Amino acid sequence: MRLWLKFSRRDSLSFISHLDAHRAYYRLFRRAGLPLAYSQGFNPHPVLSLASPLPLGFISRADYLDVELSQDMDLVEISDRIRSSSGGDALRLLDGTAIEGRVKALAGMLSFARYSIELAGDEVRATQACQAFSAAEVALFTKQTKSRVLQLDAKELVRELTCHENVINAVLSLGESRVFRPDELLAVMADVAGCRLDSRSITREELYIGDNTLHTPLEWAKLERG
Amino acid sequence: MIPAEISALLTKVYKPSRYAGGEVNMVMKPPAPGLLRVALAFPDVYEVGMSHLGLKILYKVINEQSDFAAERVFAPWPDMGDLMRDAGLQLYGLETYTPLCQFDVVGFTLQYELSYTNILYMLDLAGIPMRASQRSESDPLIIAGGPCAFNVEPMADYFDCVALGEGEEVILELLACLKANQGAGRAEKLAALSQIEGLYVPSLYEASYNDDGSFARITGKGPLPIEKRLIKELGDSHIPIDPVVPYIDVVHDRVMLEAFRGCTRGCRFCQAGMIYRPVRETPPEVLLSAAQRAIASTGYEEVALTSLSTMDYSAIGELLPVLVESLSCQGVNVSLPSLRVDSFSVQMAAEVVKMRKSGLTLAPEAGSQRLRDVINKQVTAQDLLTALQGARQLGFKSAKLYFMIGLPTETYDDLAELVQLVEQAARILPVTVSTSSFVPKSHTPFQWEPQFSIYELEQRQSYLKSAFRRNRQVKYNYHEAGVSFFEAVFSKGDRRLGAVIEEAYRRGCKFDGWSEYFDYTKWQDAFMSAGIDPTYYANRRIPQESPLPWDHLSAGLDKGFLKREWQLALLGRPTLDCSMDLCSACGVCPGLTVMPHTVRRRQA
Ligand code: SF4
């Protein structure tokens, strides 16, 4: 059976790589006695993938796992077992759903991510930087990918930008070759506003599917079921 | 929660998880009145320390007691060490982020001579005075244990107390004694500890030297000699079934089940084989049940059957298939870290690596039959070739072969035979040959032997290098001779070396076991400025009648046995394994009232 599970992850689990996070989840499932399905082929591996990598040091309230078990189980039972095997509260299961029918890999469907960025400076600076960015016509920046250097307009990659006290709330593109990270946003905003912006902490709050209307993966799955 | 001053550094360092704590199965005991707190300190980076079985065992036995708490601390990689210094952050335990200086006890693992500077580095980062004599009543007690404790003399100035032998019982006795003496002063506590069997309080003793500079004797107020401790029977309580599971890849990232302790094959260069006698096996049903519980508590994908020579486990033939079967349905592999050079081992290995037939590692140790007789490695060239042939049939694609060069009496004839043997092996399977240089160790029949000079070792390495150059089936690696040289210096050192270690640390030496940090010149300079000649320790033959700086630190071995073994070595005569054959009267069993303990009689 296939599942989409939503976890939160913080503390020590914020400081590990994408690969290490996968291993942490494999081991969680084995402790919980939940049988992962294995891929076919010469080098079989568990069918489990984290929908979107979490940059080192970020807190996540939206770690989505797209995972397949080798047998059908009750969802409540699954979540009970996961909760009692998580080992502390740095990793917590928040929600989840079974996925039926032909659905693409979640990783390939994501379009946007919502972040909250707590700034180390004062509120005034945060507000000014948001206003300056919103007022700007374009906000060009260069991004180095594995193969080439891209020249992009940050304005096109930001769907929402608000500010409350010293916390910036931003919905940023996650689309293929258009991934915009919150630390990149801060750099661009600092550039536009002509001030320094340092973050105290960055939290990924949610991931979305869709271009016009955004849905969280679990909302999307519910709509899909009809 | 990770304190803000720590997490502020974590985004700036390589592999921050090393310093974050919070792993699965971590035991967190907040400070409470009456709670005695121990920091288990491993003087190397997290990934190495987290692979160490001894640390897992001590962590378990201490934390099982309600009055005691154990935390872990590892040597911060220099990137983190520098940032901590700049930020004024002191070295802390990973469980509660408490600074080390607030613990009651800090206990170092002494696994490798070249980690000594890291001990000073860690004390320094913790703001604890390095020398025992400089510590005040409020400083933690700095203790140590592990194989290098058997010649801890070069580090004697830095430790308040050292435990000899297996630590799980004596650590609890030590803590209970501290608890009973809680109001007492430091000196009083140390005097009380010195009365516990297996504990050595270096400050109670003094070393003296002859006019020619040679070691004369140790005298002191404590008991002499200090005898090692050992566990007479291994059972369930000695297996850490819920070890801390790291989030990052560590060197040995798996469940470790100790199939047995001790090895009496009797290789004459091997310190572990000498100091951990006799053989004591864990019953197979204990291993099987522990494997299941450990997987349920850790979620690991691999279980290793560990020991100094796992294939010698007397019930391996029955245990292994059952273990493999019982774990495979959960997607868990079994691994065997040490193989014997024979076809039986290869078959067993094939059984457990069904899914990933990568490579096979075998250690014939010496290239010629003559030299293998000298070191009592009872393996023939034919054994090796047959094992490799079997391996090829079973689908192995390559093999790694380990040899030691510079063994006592080695000549170029022996090296020529080594080359020949490797060439024969390479006709069966492609091989990677690794050589390390022989390091004479205390408490072995070769403790009186000199090490070849660095120059001579390097000559022998280049001889092999050029011999293998044209053979495309052979890859050749070797350990840096300068590293082996300092290993020899410290494994046969005395108290006078303490000053050199501090000098080397002041000059910037740390992580000396890592080739990117080992700095031969800095070490040379440190010896120069201390006015000590390191070759005196590494390259001199010690007369057998001379007292040795480690004579008072007893592994239970009779010195007569070691001398006898040395003579047999020169004659190339074998000594049989007492877990399969007759007792060779090493002295351990009568001295410590213990017996070899195997599930059934081992077969030669
Ligand atoms: S005393 Fe005899 S039986 Fe015991 S370890 Fe030594 S050689 Fe083996």
Short mmCIF file of C-alpha atoms and ligand atoms in Angstrom, two decimals, chain B residues 264 277-279 557 561 578-579 582-590 594-596, ligand 1:
data_model
loop_
_atom_site.label_atom_id
_atom_site.label_comp_id
_atom_site.label_asym_id
_atom_site.label_seq_id
_atom_site.Cartn_x
_atom_site.Cartn_y
_atom_site.Cartn_z
CA THR B 264 44.29 -17.31 21.79
CA ARG B 277 42.83 -13.67 27.34
CA PRO B 278 41.21 -16.14 27.77
CA VAL B 279 38.53 -16.85 25.16
CA LEU B 557 50.50 -12.70 31.55
CA PHE B 561 55.57 -17.05 28.90
CA CYS B 578 44.44 -23.10 24.02
CA SER B 579 40.77 -22.77 23.05
CA LEU B 582 46.51 -27.65 25.33
CA CYS B 583 47.02 -24.72 27.69
CA SER B 584 50.23 -22.94 26.84
CA ALA B 585 50.61 -21.65 30.39
CA CYS B 586 50.42 -17.93 29.70
CA GLY B 587 49.50 -17.40 33.35
CA VAL B 588 46.16 -15.64 32.88
CA CYS B 589 43.74 -18.37 33.96
CA PRO B 590 45.33 -19.38 37.26
CA VAL B 594 39.13 -17.89 35.06
CA MET B 595 38.88 -20.53 32.34
CA PRO B 596 38.50 -20.48 28.59
S1 SF4 C 1 46.35 -19.88 31.03
FE1 SF4 C 1 46.33 -21.46 29.45
S2 SF4 C 1 44.16 -21.75 28.99
FE2 SF4 C 1 44.33 -19.80 30.07
S3 SF4 C 1 44.54 -18.29 28.44
FE3 SF4 C 1 46.59 -18.82 29.06
S4 SF4 C 1 47.19 -20.43 27.66
FE4 SF4 C 1 44.97 -20.25 27.52
#
